[in-house]
JSON list of C-alpha atoms in Angstrom, two decimals:
[
{"chain": "O", "resi": 1, "resn": "UNK", "atom": "CA", "xyz": [-15.23, -17.28, 7.98]},
{"chain": "O", "resi": 2, "resn": "UNK", "atom": "CA", "xyz": [-14.08, -13.73, 7.27]},
{"chain": "O", "resi": 3, "resn": "UNK", "atom": "CA", "xyz": [-14.57, -12.40, 3.75]},
{"chain": "O", "resi": 4, "resn": "UNK", "atom": "CA", "xyz": [-12.72, -9.12, 3.29]},
{"chain": "O", "resi": 5, "resn": "UNK", "atom": "CA", "xyz": [-12.59, -6.72, 0.37]},
{"chain": "O", "resi": 6, "resn": "UNK", "atom": "CA", "xyz": [-9.11, -5.16, 0.09]},
{"chain": "O", "resi": 7, "resn": "UNK", "atom": "CA", "xyz": [-8.57, -1.84, -1.69]},
{"chain": "O", "resi": 8, "resn": "UNK", "atom": "CA", "xyz": [-5.14, -0.43, -2.59]},
{"chain": "O", "resi": 9, "resn": "UNK", "atom": "CA", "xyz": [-5.08, 2.90, -4.48]},
{"chain": "O", "resi": 10, "resn": "UNK", "atom": "CA", "xyz": [-2.18, 4.78, -2.88]},
{"chain": "O", "resi": 11, "resn": "UNK", "atom": "CA", "xyz": [-0.03, 4.68, -6.02]},
{"chain": "O", "resi": 12, "resn": "UNK", "atom": "CA", "xyz": [-0.58, 4.37, -9.78]},
{"chain": "O", "resi": 13, "resn": "UNK", "atom": "CA", "xyz": [-1.60, 0.78, -9.14]},
{"chain": "O", "resi": 14, "resn": "UNK", "atom": "CA", "xyz": [-5.38, 0.47, -8.83]},
{"chain": "O", "resi": 15, "resn": "UNK", "atom": "CA", "xyz": [-5.63, -2.86, -7.03]},
{"chain": "O", "resi": 16, "resn": "UNK", "atom": "CA", "xyz": [-8.46, -4.77, -5.33]},
{"chain": "O", "resi": 17, "resn": "UNK", "atom": "CA", "xyz": [-8.83, -8.27, -3.95]},
{"chain": "O", "resi": 18, "resn": "UNK", "atom": "CA", "xyz": [-11.33, -10.44, -2.13]},
{"chain": "O", "resi": 19, "resn": "UNK", "atom": "CA", "xyz": [-9.96, -12.78, 0.54]},
{"chain": "O", "resi": 20, "resn": "UNK", "atom": "CA", "xyz": [-11.40, -15.55, 2.66]},
{"chain": "O", "resi": 21, "resn": "UNK", "atom": "CA", "xyz": [-9.71, -16.00, 6.06]},
{"chain": "O", "resi": 22, "resn": "UNK", "atom": "CA", "xyz": [-6.58, -14.25, 4.85]},
{"chain": "O", "resi": 23, "resn": "UNK", "atom": "CA", "xyz": [-6.20, -16.05, 1.53]},
{"chain": "O", "resi": 24, "resn": "UNK", "atom": "CA", "xyz": [-6.72, -14.13, -1.70]},
{"chain": "O", "resi": 25, "resn": "UNK", "atom": "CA", "xyz": [-9.50, -15.55, -3.85]},
{"chain": "O", "resi": 26, "resn": "UNK", "atom": "CA", "xyz": [-9.32, -13.03, -6.70]},
{"chain": "O", "resi": 27, "resn": "UNK", "atom": "CA", "xyz": [-7.08, -10.01, -7.26]},
{"chain": "O", "resi": 28, "resn": "UNK", "atom": "CA", "xyz": [-7.42, -7.51, -10.08]},
{"chain": "O", "resi": 29, "resn": "UNK", "atom": "CA", "xyz": [-5.13, -4.55, -10.69]},
{"chain": "O", "resi": 30, "resn": "UNK", "atom": "CA", "xyz": [-3.71, -2.21, -13.27]},
{"chain": "O", "resi": 31, "resn": "UNK", "atom": "CA", "xyz": [-0.94, 0.39, -13.08]},
{"chain": "O", "resi": 32, "resn": "UNK", "atom": "CA", "xyz": [-1.29, 3.08, -15.72]},
{"chain": "O", "resi": 33, "resn": "UNK", "atom": "CA", "xyz": [0.80, 6.16, -16.31]},
{"chain": "O", "resi": 34, "resn": "UNK", "atom": "CA", "xyz": [-2.21, 8.37, -15.74]},
{"chain": "O", "resi": 35, "resn": "UNK", "atom": "CA", "xyz": [-4.31, 7.57, -12.70]},
{"chain": "O", "resi": 36, "resn": "UNK", "atom": "CA", "xyz": [-7.48, 5.72, -13.69]},
{"chain": "O", "resi": 37, "resn": "UNK", "atom": "CA", "xyz": [-8.71, 4.82, -10.21]},
{"chain": "O", "resi": 38, "resn": "UNK", "atom": "CA", "xyz": [-11.96, 6.75, -10.50]},
{"chain": "O", "resi": 39, "resn": "UNK", "atom": "CA", "xyz": [-12.87, 4.82, -13.64]},
{"chain": "O", "resi": 40, "resn": "UNK", "atom": "CA", "xyz": [-11.51, 1.38, -12.71]},
{"chain": "O", "resi": 41, "resn": "UNK", "atom": "CA", "xyz": [-12.00, 0.89, -8.97]},
{"chain": "O", "resi": 42, "resn": "UNK", "atom": "CA", "xyz": [-15.72, 0.08, -8.81]},
{"chain": "O", "resi": 43, "resn": "UNK", "atom": "CA", "xyz": [-15.53, -1.83, -12.09]},
{"chain": "O", "resi": 44, "resn": "UNK", "atom": "CA", "xyz": [-12.78, -4.04, -10.64]},
{"chain": "O", "resi": 45, "resn": "UNK", "atom": "CA", "xyz": [-14.73, -4.60, -7.43]},
{"chain": "O", "resi": 46, "resn": "UNK", "atom": "CA", "xyz": [-17.76, -5.69, -9.41]},
{"chain": "O", "resi": 47, "resn": "UNK", "atom": "CA", "xyz": [-15.60, -8.05, -11.49]},
{"chain": "O", "resi": 48, "resn": "UNK", "atom": "CA", "xyz": [-13.87, -9.74, -8.54]},
{"chain": "O", "resi": 49, "resn": "UNK", "atom": "CA", "xyz": [-17.20, -10.24, -6.79]},
{"chain": "O", "resi": 50, "resn": "UNK", "atom": "CA", "xyz": [-18.56, -12.01, -9.87]},
{"chain": "O", "resi": 51, "resn": "UNK", "atom": "CA", "xyz": [-15.41, -14.10, -10.34]},
{"chain": "O", "resi": 52, "resn": "UNK", "atom": "CA", "xyz": [-15.41, -15.21, -6.71]},
{"chain": "O", "resi": 53, "resn": "UNK", "atom": "CA", "xyz": [-19.19, -15.70, -6.54]},
{"chain": "O", "resi": 54, "resn": "UNK", "atom": "CA", "xyz": [-19.33, -13.41, -3.51]},
{"chain": "O", "resi": 55, "resn": "UNK", "atom": "CA", "xyz": [-21.85, -10.63, -3.06]},
{"chain": "O", "resi": 56, "resn": "UNK", "atom": "CA", "xyz": [-21.16, -7.40, -1.21]},
{"chain": "O", "resi": 57, "resn": "UNK", "atom": "CA", "xyz": [-23.68, -8.43, 1.45]},
{"chain": "O", "resi": 58, "resn": "UNK", "atom": "CA", "xyz": [-21.39, -11.36, 2.34]},
{"chain": "O", "resi": 59, "resn": "UNK", "atom": "CA", "xyz": [-18.46, -9.11, 3.22]},
{"chain": "O", "resi": 60, "resn": "UNK", "atom": "CA", "xyz": [-17.24, -9.18, 6.81]},
{"chain": "O", "resi": 61, "resn": "UNK", "atom": "CA", "xyz": [-15.12, -6.02, 6.49]},
{"chain": "O", "resi": 62, "resn": "UNK", "atom": "CA", "xyz": [-13.37, -3.72, 4.03]},
{"chain": "O", "resi": 63, "resn": "UNK", "atom": "CA", "xyz": [-9.64, -3.00, 4.24]},
{"chain": "O", "resi": 64, "resn": "UNK", "atom": "CA", "xyz": [-8.03, 0.01, 2.64]},
{"chain": "O", "resi": 65, "resn": "UNK", "atom": "CA", "xyz": [-4.45, 1.11, 2.12]},
{"chain": "O", "resi": 66, "resn": "UNK", "atom": "CA", "xyz": [-4.06, 4.14, 4.42]},
{"chain": "O", "resi": 67, "resn": "UNK", "atom": "CA", "xyz": [-0.99, 5.78, 2.86]},
{"chain": "O", "resi": 68, "resn": "UNK", "atom": "CA", "xyz": [1.33, 7.46, 2.44]},
{"chain": "O", "resi": 69, "resn": "UNK", "atom": "CA", "xyz": [0.95, 7.92, -1.28]},
{"chain": "O", "resi": 70, "resn": "UNK", "atom": "CA", "xyz": [-0.99, 9.83, -3.90]},
{"chain": "O", "resi": 71, "resn": "UNK", "atom": "CA", "xyz": [-3.44, 12.33, -2.41]},
{"chain": "O", "resi": 72, "resn": "UNK", "atom": "CA", "xyz": [-6.03, 11.69, -5.11]},
{"chain": "O", "resi": 73, "resn": "UNK", "atom": "CA", "xyz": [-5.55, 7.93, -5.09]},
{"chain": "O", "resi": 74, "resn": "UNK", "atom": "CA", "xyz": [-5.93, 7.72, -1.32]},
{"chain": "O", "resi": 75, "resn": "UNK", "atom": "CA", "xyz": [-9.05, 9.87, -1.35]},
{"chain": "O", "resi": 76, "resn": "UNK", "atom": "CA", "xyz": [-10.69, 7.64, -3.96]},
{"chain": "O", "resi": 77, "resn": "UNK", "atom": "CA", "xyz": [-9.84, 4.42, -2.14]},
{"chain": "O", "resi": 78, "resn": "UNK", "atom": "CA", "xyz": [-10.83, 5.59, 1.32]},
{"chain": "O", "resi": 79, "resn": "UNK", "atom": "CA", "xyz": [-14.07, 7.17, 0.08]},
{"chain": "O", "resi": 80, "resn": "UNK", "atom": "CA", "xyz": [-15.06, 3.93, -1.62]},
{"chain": "O", "resi": 81, "resn": "UNK", "atom": "CA", "xyz": [-14.15, 1.83, 1.42]},
{"chain": "O", "resi": 82, "resn": "UNK", "atom": "CA", "xyz": [-16.11, 4.08, 3.75]},
{"chain": "O", "resi": 83, "resn": "UNK", "atom": "CA", "xyz": [-19.10, 3.99, 1.44]},
{"chain": "O", "resi": 84, "resn": "UNK", "atom": "CA", "xyz": [-19.23, 0.19, 1.47]},
{"chain": "O", "resi": 85, "resn": "UNK", "atom": "CA", "xyz": [-18.77, 0.03, 5.24]},
{"chain": "O", "resi": 86, "resn": "UNK", "atom": "CA", "xyz": [-21.52, 2.57, 5.91]},
{"chain": "O", "resi": 87, "resn": "UNK", "atom": "CA", "xyz": [-23.94, 0.88, 3.54]},
{"chain": "O", "resi": 88, "resn": "UNK", "atom": "CA", "xyz": [-23.24, -2.63, 4.79]},
{"chain": "O", "resi": 89, "resn": "UNK", "atom": "CA", "xyz": [-22.68, -1.79, 8.50]},
{"chain": "O", "resi": 90, "resn": "UNK", "atom": "CA", "xyz": [-19.32, -3.56, 8.56]},
{"chain": "O", "resi": 91, "resn": "UNK", "atom": "CA", "xyz": [-15.97, -2.46, 10.03]},
{"chain": "O", "resi": 92, "resn": "UNK", "atom": "CA", "xyz": [-13.18, -0.61, 8.23]},
{"chain": "O", "resi": 93, "resn": "UNK", "atom": "CA", "xyz": [-9.58, -1.81, 8.44]},
{"chain": "O", "resi": 94, "resn": "UNK", "atom": "CA", "xyz": [-6.61, 0.43, 7.61]},
{"chain": "O", "resi": 95, "resn": "UNK", "atom": "CA", "xyz": [-3.32, -1.05, 6.39]},
{"chain": "O", "resi": 96, "resn": "UNK", "atom": "CA", "xyz": [0.07, 0.68, 6.16]},
{"chain": "O", "resi": 97, "resn": "UNK", "atom": "CA", "xyz": [0.88, 1.16, 2.46]},
{"chain": "O", "resi": 98, "resn": "UNK", "atom": "CA", "xyz": [4.64, 0.84, 2.98]},
{"chain": "O", "resi": 99, "resn": "UNK", "atom": "CA", "xyz": [4.15, -2.43, 4.85]},
{"chain": "O", "resi": 100, "resn": "UNK", "atom": "CA", "xyz": [2.24, -3.78, 1.84]},
{"chain": "O", "resi": 101, "resn": "UNK", "atom": "CA", "xyz": [5.16, -2.88, -0.39]},
{"chain": "O", "resi": 102, "resn": "UNK", "atom": "CA", "xyz": [7.69, -4.42, 1.99]},
{"chain": "O", "resi": 103, "resn": "UNK", "atom": "CA", "xyz": [5.69, -7.66, 2.09]},
{"chain": "O", "resi": 104, "resn": "UNK", "atom": "CA", "xyz": [6.37, -8.19, -1.60]},
{"chain": "O", "resi": 105, "resn": "UNK", "atom": "CA", "xyz": [9.98, -9.10, -0.70]},
{"chain": "O", "resi": 106, "resn": "UNK", "atom": "CA", "xyz": [11.17, -12.06, 1.38]},
{"chain": "O", "resi": 107, "resn": "UNK", "atom": "CA", "xyz": [14.61, -11.81, 2.99]},
{"chain": "O", "resi": 108, "resn": "UNK", "atom": "CA", "xyz": [16.56, -13.86, 5.53]},
{"chain": "O", "resi": 109, "resn": "UNK", "atom": "CA", "xyz": [18.68, -11.04, 6.90]},
{"chain": "O", "resi": 110, "resn": "UNK", "atom": "CA", "xyz": [19.13, -7.31, 6.59]},
{"chain": "O", "resi": 111, "resn": "UNK", "atom": "CA", "xyz": [16.35, -4.75, 6.31]},
{"chain": "O", "resi": 112, "resn": "UNK", "atom": "CA", "xyz": [13.69, -3.76, 3.78]},
{"chain": "O", "resi": 113, "resn": "UNK", "atom": "CA", "xyz": [13.17, -0.12, 2.85]},
{"chain": "O", "resi": 114, "resn": "UNK", "atom": "CA", "xyz": [10.04, 0.35, 0.72]},
{"chain": "O", "resi": 115, "resn": "UNK", "atom": "CA", "xyz": [10.17, 3.59, -1.25]},
{"chain": "O", "resi": 116, "resn": "UNK", "atom": "CA", "xyz": [7.22, 5.31, -2.90]},
{"chain": "O", "resi": 117, "resn": "UNK", "atom": "CA", "xyz": [8.16, 8.14, -5.25]},
{"chain": "O", "resi": 118, "resn": "UNK", "atom": "CA", "xyz": [7.11, 11.46, -3.71]},
{"chain": "O", "resi": 119, "resn": "UNK", "atom": "CA", "xyz": [8.41, 13.55, -6.63]},
{"chain": "O", "resi": 120, "resn": "UNK", "atom": "CA", "xyz": [11.53, 15.65, -6.91]},
{"chain": "O", "resi": 121, "resn": "UNK", "atom": "CA", "xyz": [14.26, 14.05, -4.77]},
{"chain": "O", "resi": 122, "resn": "UNK", "atom": "CA", "xyz": [11.87, 12.71, -2.14]},
{"chain": "O", "resi": 123, "resn": "UNK", "atom": "CA", "xyz": [10.42, 9.32, -1.36]},
{"chain": "O", "resi": 124, "resn": "UNK", "atom": "CA", "xyz": [7.99, 8.05, 1.26]},
{"chain": "O", "resi": 125, "resn": "UNK", "atom": "CA", "xyz": [10.01, 5.51, 3.22]},
{"chain": "O", "resi": 126, "resn": "UNK", "atom": "CA", "xyz": [10.07, 3.35, 6.32]},
{"chain": "O", "resi": 127, "resn": "UNK", "atom": "CA", "xyz": [12.32, 0.51, 7.44]},
{"chain": "O", "resi": 128, "resn": "UNK", "atom": "CA", "xyz": [11.28, -3.07, 8.26]},
{"chain": "O", "resi": 129, "resn": "UNK", "atom": "CA", "xyz": [13.24, -6.04, 9.52]},
{"chain": "O", "resi": 130, "resn": "UNK", "atom": "CA", "xyz": [13.10, -9.50, 7.95]},
{"chain": "O", "resi": 131, "resn": "UNK", "atom": "CA", "xyz": [9.89, -10.26, 9.88]},
{"chain": "O", "resi": 132, "resn": "UNK", "atom": "CA", "xyz": [8.22, -7.06, 8.63]},
{"chain": "O", "resi": 133, "resn": "UNK", "atom": "CA", "xyz": [8.41, -5.29, 11.99]},
{"chain": "O", "resi": 134, "resn": "UNK", "atom": "CA", "xyz": [8.78, -1.54, 11.49]},
{"chain": "O", "resi": 135, "resn": "UNK", "atom": "CA", "xyz": [12.09, -0.38, 12.93]},
{"chain": "O", "resi": 136, "resn": "UNK", "atom": "CA", "xyz": [12.09, 3.17, 11.55]},
{"chain": "O", "resi": 137, "resn": "UNK", "atom": "CA", "xyz": [9.10, 5.45, 11.28]},
{"chain": "O", "resi": 138, "resn": "UNK", "atom": "CA", "xyz": [7.48, 6.54, 8.03]},
{"chain": "O", "resi": 139, "resn": "UNK", "atom": "CA", "xyz": [8.79, 9.80, 6.60]},
{"chain": "O", "resi": 140, "resn": "UNK", "atom": "CA", "xyz": [9.04, 11.85, 3.45]},
{"chain": "O", "resi": 141, "resn": "UNK", "atom": "CA", "xyz": [12.76, 11.58, 2.92]},
{"chain": "O", "resi": 142, "resn": "UNK", "atom": "CA", "xyz": [15.16, 13.46, 0.66]},
{"chain": "O", "resi": 143, "resn": "UNK", "atom": "CA", "xyz": [17.36, 10.77, -0.88]},
{"chain": "O", "resi": 144, "resn": "UNK", "atom": "CA", "xyz": [20.93, 11.38, -2.05]},
{"chain": "O", "resi": 145, "resn": "UNK", "atom": "CA", "xyz": [24.17, 9.43, -2.46]},
{"chain": "O", "resi": 146, "resn": "UNK", "atom": "CA", "xyz": [24.84, 9.62, 1.30]},
{"chain": "O", "resi": 147, "resn": "UNK", "atom": "CA", "xyz": [21.50, 8.15, 2.37]},
{"chain": "O", "resi": 148, "resn": "UNK", "atom": "CA", "xyz": [21.62, 5.06, 4.62]},
{"chain": "O", "resi": 149, "resn": "UNK", "atom": "CA", "xyz": [25.41, 5.16, 4.97]},
{"chain": "O", "resi": 150, "resn": "UNK", "atom": "CA", "xyz": [25.06, 4.69, 8.73]},
{"chain": "O", "resi": 151, "resn": "UNK", "atom": "CA", "xyz": [23.14, 1.43, 8.29]},
{"chain": "O", "resi": 152, "resn": "UNK", "atom": "CA", "xyz": [25.08, -1.83, 8.33]},
{"chain": "O", "resi": 153, "resn": "UNK", "atom": "CA", "xyz": [24.19, -5.09, 6.62]},
{"chain": "O", "resi": 154, "resn": "UNK", "atom": "CA", "xyz": [22.20, -5.66, 3.46]},
{"chain": "O", "resi": 155, "resn": "UNK", "atom": "CA", "xyz": [19.52, -3.13, 2.54]},
{"chain": "O", "resi": 156, "resn": "UNK", "atom": "CA", "xyz": [16.71, -4.26, 0.26]},
{"chain": "O", "resi": 157, "resn": "UNK", "atom": "CA", "xyz": [15.06, -1.35, -1.57]},
{"chain": "O", "resi": 158, "resn": "UNK", "atom": "CA", "xyz": [11.72, -1.87, -3.25]},
{"chain": "O", "resi": 159, "resn": "UNK", "atom": "CA", "xyz": [9.16, 0.31, -5.03]},
{"chain": "O", "resi": 160, "resn": "UNK", "atom": "CA", "xyz": [9.07, 2.93, -7.75]},
{"chain": "O", "resi": 161, "resn": "UNK", "atom": "CA", "xyz": [11.07, 5.24, -5.49]},
{"chain": "O", "resi": 162, "resn": "UNK", "atom": "CA", "xyz": [13.84, 2.65, -5.24]},
{"chain": "O", "resi": 163, "resn": "UNK", "atom": "CA", "xyz": [13.94, 2.36, -9.03]},
{"chain": "O", "resi": 164, "resn": "UNK", "atom": "CA", "xyz": [14.19, 6.15, -9.26]},
{"chain": "O", "resi": 165, "resn": "UNK", "atom": "CA", "xyz": [17.14, 6.38, -6.87]},
{"chain": "O", "resi": 166, "resn": "UNK", "atom": "CA", "xyz": [19.02, 3.23, -7.94]},
{"chain": "O", "resi": 167, "resn": "UNK", "atom": "CA", "xyz": [21.52, 5.24, -10.05]},
{"chain": "O", "resi": 168, "resn": "UNK", "atom": "CA", "xyz": [22.76, 7.14, -6.98]},
{"chain": "O", "resi": 169, "resn": "UNK", "atom": "CA", "xyz": [22.61, 4.38, -4.36]},
{"chain": "O", "resi": 170, "resn": "UNK", "atom": "CA", "xyz": [25.51, 2.34, -5.66]},
{"chain": "O", "resi": 171, "resn": "UNK", "atom": "CA", "xyz": [27.08, 0.72, -2.56]},
{"chain": "O", "resi": 172, "resn": "UNK", "atom": "CA", "xyz": [27.28, -3.08, -2.57]},
{"chain": "O", "resi": 173, "resn": "UNK", "atom": "CA", "xyz": [24.93, -3.35, 0.42]},
{"chain": "O", "resi": 174, "resn": "UNK", "atom": "CA", "xyz": [21.98, -2.07, -1.63]},
{"chain": "O", "resi": 175, "resn": "UNK", "atom": "CA", "xyz": [19.77, -4.65, -3.33]},
{"chain": "O", "resi": 176, "resn": "UNK", "atom": "CA", "xyz": [17.09, -3.61, -5.80]},
{"chain": "O", "resi": 177, "resn": "UNK", "atom": "CA", "xyz": [13.96, -5.28, -7.19]},
{"chain": "O", "resi": 178, "resn": "UNK", "atom": "CA", "xyz": [13.06, -3.38, -10.38]},
{"chain": "O", "resi": 179, "resn": "UNK", "atom": "CA", "xyz": [10.20, -5.78, -11.13]},
{"chain": "O", "resi": 180, "resn": "UNK", "atom": "CA", "xyz": [8.37, -4.58, -8.01]},
{"chain": "O", "resi": 181, "resn": "UNK", "atom": "CA", "xyz": [7.11, -1.03, -8.40]},
{"chain": "O", "resi": 182, "resn": "UNK", "atom": "CA", "xyz": [3.88, -0.76, -6.43]},
{"chain": "O", "resi": 183, "resn": "UNK", "atom": "CA", "xyz": [2.01, -2.18, -3.43]},
{"chain": "O", "resi": 184, "resn": "UNK", "atom": "CA", "xyz": [-0.84, -4.57, -4.18]},
{"chain": "O", "resi": 185, "resn": "UNK", "atom": "CA", "xyz": [-4.13, -5.62, -2.60]},
{"chain": "O", "resi": 186, "resn": "UNK", "atom": "CA", "xyz": [-2.88, -9.19, -2.85]},
{"chain": "O", "resi": 187, "resn": "UNK", "atom": "CA", "xyz": [-0.52, -8.65, 0.10]},
{"chain": "O", "resi": 188, "resn": "UNK", "atom": "CA", "xyz": [-3.35, -7.04, 2.07]},
{"chain": "O", "resi": 189, "resn": "UNK", "atom": "CA", "xyz": [-5.21, -10.32, 2.50]},
{"chain": "O", "resi": 190, "resn": "UNK", "atom": "CA", "xyz": [-3.14, -11.80, 5.34]},
{"chain": "O", "resi": 191, "resn": "UNK", "atom": "CA", "xyz": [-2.68, -8.44, 7.07]},
{"chain": "O", "resi": 192, "resn": "UNK", "atom": "CA", "xyz": [-6.34, -7.43, 6.97]},
{"chain": "O", "resi": 193, "resn": "UNK", "atom": "CA", "xyz": [-7.43, -10.85, 8.25]},
{"chain": "O", "resi": 194, "resn": "UNK", "atom": "CA", "xyz": [-5.06, -10.60, 11.22]},
{"chain": "O", "resi": 195, "resn": "UNK", "atom": "CA", "xyz": [-6.41, -7.14, 11.99]},
{"chain": "O", "resi": 196, "resn": "UNK", "atom": "CA", "xyz": [-9.96, -8.45, 11.67]},
{"chain": "O", "resi": 197, "resn": "UNK", "atom": "CA", "xyz": [-9.25, -11.28, 14.10]},
{"chain": "O", "resi": 198, "resn": "UNK", "atom": "CA", "xyz": [-7.81, -8.77, 16.58]},
{"chain": "O", "resi": 199, "resn": "UNK", "atom": "CA", "xyz": [-10.73, -6.35, 16.01]},
{"chain": "O", "resi": 200, "resn": "UNK", "atom": "CA", "xyz": [-8.18, -3.73, 14.95]},
{"chain": "O", "resi": 201, "resn": "UNK", "atom": "CA", "xyz": [-10.66, -1.41, 13.25]},
{"chain": "O", "resi": 202, "resn": "UNK", "atom": "CA", "xyz": [-10.59, 2.34, 12.60]},
{"chain": "O", "resi": 203, "resn": "UNK", "atom": "CA", "xyz": [-13.32, 4.83, 13.37]},
{"chain": "O", "resi": 204, "resn": "UNK", "atom": "CA", "xyz": [-15.49, 4.89, 10.28]},
{"chain": "O", "resi": 205, "resn": "UNK", "atom": "CA", "xyz": [-16.65, 8.48, 10.75]},
{"chain": "O", "resi": 206, "resn": "UNK", "atom": "CA", "xyz": [-13.30, 10.07, 11.56]},
{"chain": "O", "resi": 207, "resn": "UNK", "atom": "CA", "xyz": [-10.69, 8.01, 9.72]},
{"chain": "O", "resi": 208, "resn": "UNK", "atom": "CA", "xyz": [-8.58, 9.96, 7.22]},
{"chain": "O", "resi": 209, "resn": "UNK", "atom": "CA", "xyz": [-5.78, 8.75, 4.94]},
{"chain": "O", "resi": 210, "resn": "UNK", "atom": "CA", "xyz": [-2.18, 9.21, 6.09]},
{"chain": "O", "resi": 211, "resn": "UNK", "atom": "CA", "xyz": [-1.11, 11.79, 3.52]},
{"chain": "O", "resi": 212, "resn": "UNK", "atom": "CA", "xyz": [2.18, 12.67, 5.24]},
{"chain": "O", "resi": 213, "resn": "UNK", "atom": "CA", "xyz": [2.59, 15.68, 2.91]},
{"chain": "O", "resi": 214, "resn": "UNK", "atom": "CA", "xyz": [0.17, 18.47, 2.10]},
{"chain": "O", "resi": 215, "resn": "UNK", "atom": "CA", "xyz": [-1.61, 18.35, -1.24]},
{"chain": "O", "resi": 216, "resn": "UNK", "atom": "CA", "xyz": [0.12, 20.41, -3.91]},
{"chain": "O", "resi": 217, "resn": "UNK", "atom": "CA", "xyz": [-1.76, 21.35, -7.08]},
{"chain": "O", "resi": 218, "resn": "UNK", "atom": "CA", "xyz": [0.33, 20.88, -10.20]},
{"chain": "O", "resi": 219, "resn": "UNK", "atom": "CA", "xyz": [0.09, 23.73, -12.67]}
]
């Protein structure tokens, strides 16, 4: 039995879940306009432990969304995950944030392009096939009306970045899911369990979030 705490804080969605052998027992999340991760993350973890009747000492591992995404959000999530792992002497699992977002959509054909808003005319993107295999690397991409014209077949765009760029991506091959804005710790459960089974852990001392872009202070 593998009990894993999943933490997703790469976007405005502060999301945590506890899973048993890849199945989510409890998930709690909130997406607010102003980041509230510092205030909500440990409160949510305490609440899901109580609701699932699981103590921190029973955890087998902690999984954290590795990015790309918000610099501050990633720092908060990774710091918390590392703290639990150090204190409990359990392994740390890192999960691709864009994969989590892609997993919120099920398709039979075509490709999925998760898009996280990176401000201005940029989005953090990658490309996955219908089985969630990454077929184009993660990048911070400038999106305009000519984006993805070389790609054939249906293109499923998901995330707050997709919502942002829907007005300019108007070709019939584009399919949008405005109800899906952010990745969630709920989708982490199956992925983190598979990584746990394969002992796919990251170095607890040296792991850093995948920021992709340098931190820029807003003034």
